mmCIF file of C-alpha atoms in Angstrom:
data_model
loop_
_atom_site.group_PDB
_atom_site.id
_atom_site.type_symbol
_atom_site.label_atom_id
_atom_site.label_comp_id
_atom_site.label_asym_id
_atom_site.label_seq_id
_atom_site.Cartn_x
_atom_site.Cartn_y
_atom_site.Cartn_z
ATOM 1 C CA MET O 1 4.928 -16.672 18.573
ATOM 2 C CA GLY O 2 1.883 -16.805 20.793
ATOM 3 C CA LYS O 3 -1.854 -16.758 20.468
ATOM 4 C CA SER O 4 -1.987 -13.011 19.854
ATOM 5 C CA SER O 5 0.653 -12.919 17.098
ATOM 6 C CA LYS O 6 -0.335 -10.099 14.737
ATOM 7 C CA ASP O 7 1.403 -11.747 11.798
ATOM 8 C CA LYS O 8 -0.545 -15.013 11.675
ATOM 9 C CA ARG O 9 -3.613 -14.652 13.906
ATOM 10 C CA ASP O 10 -4.829 -11.279 12.605
ATOM 11 C CA ILE O 11 -8.523 -11.240 11.621
ATOM 12 C CA TYR O 12 -7.751 -9.786 8.178
ATOM 13 C CA TYR O 13 -5.117 -12.460 7.624
ATOM 14 C CA ARG O 14 -7.749 -15.109 8.298
ATOM 15 C CA LEU O 15 -10.342 -13.360 6.127
ATOM 16 C CA ALA O 16 -7.816 -13.177 3.272
ATOM 17 C CA LYS O 17 -7.250 -16.924 3.540
ATOM 18 C CA GLU O 18 -10.978 -17.562 3.633
ATOM 19 C CA GLN O 19 -11.778 -15.351 0.643
ATOM 20 C CA GLY O 20 -8.787 -16.382 -1.448
ATOM 21 C CA TYR O 21 -6.721 -13.192 -1.381
ATOM 22 C CA ARG O 22 -2.952 -13.499 -1.529
ATOM 23 C CA ALA O 23 -2.432 -11.038 1.333
ATOM 24 C CA ARG O 24 -4.425 -9.178 3.978
ATOM 25 C CA SER O 25 -3.540 -5.879 2.247
ATOM 26 C CA ALA O 26 -6.448 -6.507 -0.154
ATOM 27 C CA TYR O 27 -8.790 -5.096 2.504
ATOM 28 C CA LYS O 28 -6.851 -1.835 2.644
ATOM 29 C CA LEU O 29 -7.664 -1.130 -1.000
ATOM 30 C CA LEU O 30 -11.261 -2.277 -0.534
ATOM 31 C CA GLN O 31 -11.769 0.061 2.419
ATOM 32 C CA ILE O 32 -10.148 3.049 0.688
ATOM 33 C CA ASN O 33 -12.386 2.437 -2.316
ATOM 34 C CA GLN O 34 -15.392 2.206 0.000
ATOM 35 C CA GLU O 35 -14.566 5.682 1.302
ATOM 36 C CA PHE O 36 -13.443 7.418 -1.908
ATOM 37 C CA ASP O 37 -15.118 5.437 -4.712
ATOM 38 C CA LEU O 38 -11.863 5.003 -6.657
ATOM 39 C CA PHE O 39 -13.152 2.604 -9.296
ATOM 40 C CA THR O 40 -16.089 4.525 -10.779
ATOM 41 C CA GLY O 41 -15.480 5.506 -14.405
ATOM 42 C CA VAL O 42 -12.064 3.807 -14.480
ATOM 43 C CA LYS O 43 -10.984 1.794 -17.542
ATOM 44 C CA ASN O 44 -7.169 1.615 -17.432
ATOM 45 C CA ILE O 45 -5.315 0.832 -14.185
ATOM 46 C CA VAL O 46 -1.663 0.342 -13.232
ATOM 47 C CA ASP O 47 -0.673 -1.531 -10.062
ATOM 48 C CA LEU O 48 2.960 -0.718 -9.187
ATOM 49 C CA CYS O 49 5.036 -2.910 -6.851
ATOM 50 C CA ALA O 50 2.185 -5.368 -7.251
ATOM 51 C CA ALA O 51 3.633 -8.631 -5.849
ATOM 52 C CA PRO O 52 2.272 -10.831 -4.383
ATOM 53 C CA GLY O 53 -0.807 -9.489 -6.161
ATOM 54 C CA SER O 54 -3.555 -8.892 -3.580
ATOM 55 C CA TRP O 55 -4.407 -5.424 -4.925
ATOM 56 C CA SER O 56 -4.435 -6.777 -8.471
ATOM 57 C CA GLN O 57 -6.802 -9.511 -7.248
ATOM 58 C CA VAL O 58 -9.199 -6.855 -5.933
ATOM 59 C CA LEU O 59 -9.067 -5.084 -9.305
ATOM 60 C CA SER O 60 -9.512 -8.347 -11.197
ATOM 61 C CA LYS O 61 -12.679 -9.166 -9.218
ATOM 62 C CA GLU O 62 -14.039 -5.624 -9.350
ATOM 63 C CA PHE O 63 -13.613 -5.262 -13.110
ATOM 64 C CA LYS O 64 -14.385 -8.824 -14.147
ATOM 65 C CA ASP O 65 -16.312 -8.892 -17.447
ATOM 66 C CA LYS O 66 -15.867 -5.124 -17.794
ATOM 67 C CA ASP O 67 -14.069 -3.227 -20.527
ATOM 68 C CA CYS O 68 -10.990 -2.467 -18.435
ATOM 69 C CA LYS O 69 -7.246 -3.114 -18.694
ATOM 70 C CA ILE O 70 -5.172 -3.814 -15.594
ATOM 71 C CA VAL O 71 -1.370 -3.796 -15.712
ATOM 72 C CA ALA O 72 0.609 -5.082 -12.704
ATOM 73 C CA VAL O 73 4.309 -4.228 -12.414
ATOM 74 C CA ASP O 74 6.939 -5.602 -10.050
ATOM 75 C CA LEU O 75 10.642 -6.455 -9.997
ATOM 76 C CA GLN O 76 9.703 -9.952 -8.876
ATOM 77 C CA GLU O 77 7.900 -12.425 -11.051
ATOM 78 C CA MET O 78 4.246 -12.589 -10.036
ATOM 79 C CA ALA O 79 1.879 -15.524 -10.377
ATOM 80 C CA PRO O 80 -0.613 -14.897 -13.220
ATOM 81 C CA LEU O 81 -4.052 -13.457 -12.513
ATOM 82 C CA GLU O 82 -7.074 -13.631 -14.766
ATOM 83 C CA GLY O 83 -7.654 -10.307 -16.494
ATOM 84 C CA VAL O 84 -4.316 -8.828 -15.341
ATOM 85 C CA ILE O 85 -1.302 -8.101 -17.567
ATOM 86 C CA CYS O 86 1.840 -8.817 -15.539
ATOM 87 C CA ILE O 87 5.085 -6.973 -16.311
ATOM 88 C CA GLN O 88 8.339 -7.837 -14.587
ATOM 89 C CA GLY O 89 10.232 -4.559 -14.552
ATOM 90 C CA ASP O 90 11.910 -1.757 -12.600
ATOM 91 C CA ILE O 91 9.651 1.248 -11.930
ATOM 92 C CA THR O 92 12.692 3.566 -11.997
ATOM 93 C CA LYS O 93 13.384 2.818 -15.673
ATOM 94 C CA GLU O 94 11.810 4.503 -18.689
ATOM 95 C CA SER O 95 11.606 1.157 -20.489
ATOM 96 C CA THR O 96 9.051 -0.009 -17.911
ATOM 97 C CA ALA O 97 6.908 3.082 -18.526
ATOM 98 C CA ASN O 98 7.080 2.446 -22.272
ATOM 99 C CA GLU O 99 6.052 -1.176 -21.711
ATOM 100 C CA ILE O 100 2.983 -0.031 -19.766
ATOM 101 C CA ILE O 101 1.990 2.520 -22.415
ATOM 102 C CA LYS O 102 2.038 -0.231 -25.062
ATOM 103 C CA HIS O 103 -1.152 -1.610 -23.508
ATOM 104 C CA PHE O 104 -3.046 1.695 -23.365
ATOM 105 C CA ASP O 105 -2.397 5.361 -24.026
ATOM 106 C CA LYS O 106 -2.897 6.674 -20.476
ATOM 107 C CA ALA O 107 -4.089 5.236 -17.171
ATOM 108 C CA ASP O 108 -7.068 6.507 -15.173
ATOM 109 C CA LEU O 109 -5.757 5.120 -11.882
ATOM 110 C CA VAL O 110 -2.274 4.225 -10.605
ATOM 111 C CA ILE O 111 -1.882 2.442 -7.268
ATOM 112 C CA CYS O 112 1.217 1.388 -5.341
ATOM 113 C CA ASP O 113 1.361 -0.692 -2.161
ATOM 114 C CA GLY O 114 5.135 -1.099 -2.285
ATOM 115 C CA ALA O 115 7.309 -0.777 0.823
ATOM 116 C CA PRO O 116 10.922 -1.539 1.758
ATOM 117 C CA ASP O 117 11.929 -4.078 4.366
ATOM 118 C CA VAL O 118 11.528 -2.036 7.537
ATOM 119 C CA THR O 119 14.447 -1.652 9.938
ATOM 120 C CA GLY O 120 12.513 -0.427 12.957
ATOM 121 C CA LEU O 121 14.366 2.898 12.752
ATOM 122 C CA HIS O 122 11.395 5.101 11.891
ATOM 123 C CA ASP O 123 13.350 8.033 10.440
ATOM 124 C CA MET O 124 15.241 5.757 8.076
ATOM 125 C CA ASP O 125 12.145 3.740 7.136
ATOM 126 C CA GLU O 126 10.195 6.938 6.477
ATOM 127 C CA TYR O 127 12.963 8.304 4.238
ATOM 128 C CA ILE O 128 13.327 5.107 2.193
ATOM 129 C CA GLN O 129 9.551 4.822 1.797
ATOM 130 C CA ALA O 130 9.384 8.455 0.641
ATOM 131 C CA GLN O 131 11.990 7.743 -2.039
ATOM 132 C CA LEU O 132 10.012 4.715 -3.193
ATOM 133 C CA LEU O 133 6.862 6.826 -3.355
ATOM 134 C CA LEU O 134 8.634 9.469 -5.444
ATOM 135 C CA ALA O 135 9.920 6.758 -7.783
ATOM 136 C CA ALA O 136 6.348 5.480 -8.098
ATOM 137 C CA PHE O 137 5.110 8.997 -8.828
ATOM 138 C CA ASN O 138 7.848 9.544 -11.409
ATOM 139 C CA ILE O 139 6.667 6.614 -13.522
ATOM 140 C CA THR O 140 3.062 7.641 -12.779
ATOM 141 C CA SER O 141 3.724 11.048 -14.338
ATOM 142 C CA HIS O 142 4.530 9.224 -17.608
ATOM 143 C CA VAL O 143 1.437 7.024 -17.699
ATOM 144 C CA LEU O 144 -1.357 8.856 -15.812
ATOM 145 C CA LYS O 145 -3.829 10.982 -17.744
ATOM 146 C CA ARG O 146 -4.874 14.462 -16.654
ATOM 147 C CA GLY O 147 -7.646 14.171 -14.097
ATOM 148 C CA GLY O 148 -6.409 10.729 -13.023
ATOM 149 C CA THR O 149 -5.879 9.363 -9.513
ATOM 150 C CA PHE O 150 -2.724 8.173 -7.720
ATOM 151 C CA LEU O 151 -2.738 6.093 -4.520
ATOM 152 C CA ALA O 152 0.430 5.012 -2.717
ATOM 153 C CA LYS O 153 1.651 3.830 0.653
ATOM 154 C CA ILE O 154 3.517 6.274 2.883
ATOM 155 C CA PHE O 155 5.034 6.146 6.359
ATOM 156 C CA ARG O 156 3.837 8.948 8.618
ATOM 157 C CA GLY O 157 6.586 11.075 10.107
ATOM 158 C CA LYS O 158 7.978 14.558 10.590
ATOM 159 C CA ASP O 159 8.762 15.024 6.872
ATOM 160 C CA MET O 160 5.376 13.884 5.580
ATOM 161 C CA SER O 161 4.318 17.500 4.966
ATOM 162 C CA LEU O 162 7.054 17.774 2.317
ATOM 163 C CA LEU O 163 5.525 14.895 0.346
ATOM 164 C CA VAL O 164 2.104 16.492 0.642
ATOM 165 C CA ALA O 165 3.508 19.788 -0.687
ATOM 166 C CA GLN O 166 5.108 17.975 -3.632
ATOM 167 C CA MET O 167 1.923 16.107 -4.483
ATOM 168 C CA ASN O 168 -0.145 19.293 -4.171
ATOM 169 C CA THR O 169 1.861 20.720 -7.048
ATOM 170 C CA PHE O 170 0.603 17.977 -9.350
ATOM 171 C CA PHE O 171 -2.841 17.114 -7.953
ATOM 172 C CA LYS O 172 -5.810 19.284 -6.953
ATOM 173 C CA GLU O 173 -6.804 17.059 -4.013
ATOM 174 C CA VAL O 174 -4.496 15.236 -1.595
ATOM 175 C CA TYR O 175 -5.643 13.080 1.331
ATOM 176 C CA ILE O 176 -3.902 10.910 3.914
ATOM 177 C CA CYS O 177 -5.883 7.673 4.413
ATOM 178 C CA LYS O 178 -5.737 5.138 7.221
ATOM 179 C CA PRO O 179 -7.787 2.003 6.429
ATOM 180 C CA ARG O 180 -9.346 0.113 9.303
ATOM 181 C CA SER O 181 -7.353 -2.971 8.283
ATOM 182 C CA SER O 182 -4.079 -1.055 8.772
ATOM 183 C CA ARG O 183 -2.987 -1.476 12.373
ATOM 184 C CA ASP O 184 -3.133 1.621 14.579
ATOM 185 C CA SER O 185 0.293 0.689 15.917
ATOM 186 C CA SER O 186 1.778 0.932 12.403
ATOM 187 C CA ILE O 187 3.168 4.177 10.932
ATOM 188 C CA GLU O 188 1.738 3.061 7.592
ATOM 189 C CA SER O 189 -0.848 5.236 5.848
ATOM 190 C CA PHE O 190 -1.756 5.953 2.224
ATOM 191 C CA ILE O 191 -1.589 9.158 0.243
ATOM 192 C CA LEU O 192 -4.482 9.603 -2.168
ATOM 193 C CA CYS O 193 -3.979 12.188 -4.900
ATOM 194 C CA ARG O 194 -6.919 13.062 -7.152
ATOM 195 C CA ASP O 195 -7.320 15.115 -10.326
ATOM 196 C CA TYR O 196 -3.820 14.984 -11.835
ATOM 197 C CA SER O 197 -3.083 18.513 -13.067
ATOM 198 C CA PRO O 198 0.666 19.004 -13.615
ATOM 199 C CA PRO O 199 1.970 22.491 -14.446
ATOM 200 C CA GLU O 200 1.716 23.244 -18.164
ATOM 201 C CA ASP O 201 5.494 23.437 -18.589
ATOM 202 C CA TYR O 202 6.225 20.238 -16.646
ATOM 203 C CA ARG O 203 7.813 17.458 -18.694
ATOM 204 C CA PRO O 204 8.219 14.038 -17.066
ATOM 205 C CA THR O 205 11.746 12.690 -17.264
ATOM 206 C CA PHE O 206 13.824 9.857 -15.812
ATOM 207 C CA ILE O 207 17.075 11.789 -16.304
ATOM 208 C CA ASP O 208 16.797 14.777 -13.954
ATOM 209 C CA PRO O 209 16.594 14.342 -10.176
ATOM 210 C CA LEU O 210 13.178 13.177 -9.105
ATOM 211 C CA LEU O 211 10.685 16.019 -8.801
ATOM 212 C CA ASP O 212 13.372 18.619 -9.492
ATOM 213 C CA TYR O 213 10.708 21.230 -10.007
ATOM 214 C CA LYS O 214 9.864 24.449 -8.179
ATOM 215 C CA TYR O 215 6.869 23.185 -6.297
ATOM 216 C CA THR O 216 5.095 25.368 -3.772
ATOM 217 C CA THR O 217 7.040 26.063 -0.583
ATOM 218 C CA GLU O 218 3.816 26.379 1.385
ATOM 219 C CA TYR O 219 3.184 23.374 3.568
ATOM 220 C CA VAL O 220 -0.374 22.139 3.250
ATOM 221 C CA LEU O 221 -2.019 19.976 5.871
ATOM 222 C CA ALA O 222 -3.698 17.123 4.014
ATOM 223 C CA PRO O 223 -7.047 15.895 5.372
ATOM 224 C CA PHE O 224 -6.648 12.671 7.361
ATOM 225 C CA VAL O 225 -9.384 10.143 6.607
ATOM 226 C CA ALA O 226 -10.025 6.886 8.446
ATOM 227 C CA CYS O 227 -11.396 4.388 5.910
ATOM 228 C CA GLY O 228 -13.680 1.503 6.744
ATOM 229 C CA ASP O 229 -16.733 1.013 8.918
ATOM 230 C CA ILE O 230 -16.078 2.173 12.474
ATOM 231 C CA ASN O 231 -17.755 -1.035 13.682
ATOM 232 C CA ASP O 232 -15.556 -3.214 11.469
ATOM 233 C CA TYR O 233 -12.784 -5.486 12.704
ATOM 234 C CA ASP O 234 -9.882 -3.769 14.427
ATOM 235 C CA ALA O 235 -6.538 -4.911 12.989
ATOM 236 C CA ASP O 236 -4.858 -4.499 16.399
ATOM 237 C CA GLN O 237 -7.461 -6.649 18.163
ATOM 238 C CA THR O 238 -7.197 -10.409 18.568
ATOM 239 C CA TYR O 239 -10.427 -12.244 17.706
ATOM 240 C CA PRO O 240 -11.388 -15.870 18.323
ATOM 241 C CA THR O 241 -10.874 -18.064 15.285
ATOM 242 C CA GLU O 242 -13.923 -18.783 13.144
ATOM 243 C CA GLU O 243 -15.528 -22.209 13.406
ATOM 244 C CA GLY O 244 -13.706 -24.516 11.038
ATOM 245 C CA TYR O 245 -10.332 -22.841 11.521
ATOM 246 C CA LYS O 246 -7.760 -24.806 13.453
ATOM 247 C CA PHE O 247 -4.481 -23.040 14.076
ATOM 248 C CA ILE O 248 -1.713 -25.137 15.572
ATOM 249 C CA GLU O 249 -0.114 -23.365 18.476
ATOM 250 C CA PRO O 250 3.692 -23.346 18.394
ATOM 251 C CA ILE O 251 5.311 -25.905 20.669
ATOM 252 C CA GLN O 252 7.171 -24.234 23.512
ATOM 253 C CA PRO O 253 10.678 -25.603 24.063
ATOM 254 C CA PRO O 254 10.976 -27.433 27.401
ATOM 255 C CA ILE O 255 12.806 -25.632 30.187
ATOM 256 C CA ASN O 256 15.606 -27.807 31.452
ATOM 257 C CA PRO O 257 15.970 -28.163 35.250
ATOM 258 C CA PRO O 258 19.041 -25.884 35.691
ATOM 259 C CA TYR O 259 17.355 -23.024 33.822
ATOM 260 C CA LYS O 260 14.087 -23.561 35.704
ATOM 261 C CA SER O 261 15.842 -23.489 39.061
ATOM 262 C CA PHE O 262 17.620 -20.267 37.999
ATOM 263 C CA LEU O 263 14.237 -18.651 37.255
ATOM 264 C CA ASP O 264 12.892 -19.762 40.627
ATOM 265 C CA LYS O 265 15.854 -18.135 42.375
ATOM 266 C CA ARG O 266 15.295 -14.884 40.459
ATOM 267 C CA ARG O 267 11.624 -14.857 41.459
ATOM 268 C CA ASN O 268 12.545 -15.377 45.118
#
């Protein structure tokens, strides 16, 4: 792990530490909101796959002292947040949807920043992420009001157009967003679906296969939107640490003489 490590030296990682966010992903939601104004007129919000809670933190700060209910859901137990109702539950179960609805009739906004542990095999990662997104949408279809908004993480790939076609069946507007704080080198993006308008005869269910509905077979190219100020920090760029920050560089293991002499021979 060197000076340019993207895991620990990233500018958004440092900003998150400075501003008290639990993860750098908080800036992704902030930048998407900056572009699309997600929070205006919103009173009831659900944060799926919420742990460790950075997106819920953004919501908690944004809606502090406002008449708004925020429900955060995750399989893992999450540390409490002021103004946030935490539910430990499985988003693939109807009982979790019923638990959410106990707190309000319908949500205005459902967000999901969940992702599997990536393998590095892009086709497999994309498929697993797509299944997670569909699971998130399935519970969303139970709790989101007509006209509501759904935001979730996706992995860009060859089958992304299928997800867009599925979401276009249920929403009038679908966008693919790439926040400035999301690294260019990452296949991560976010799908933003606005104005929830399911077909009149559609009935959400946890029993039938997910999205087992005759959605349009026409593939629609969703608009791709880069979110965040173009002059803002670049997540793939290494910046000097701010004054007051002192990061301890990892100690390099000493090279013993036999290994060093072997390297010298290879160089010669």
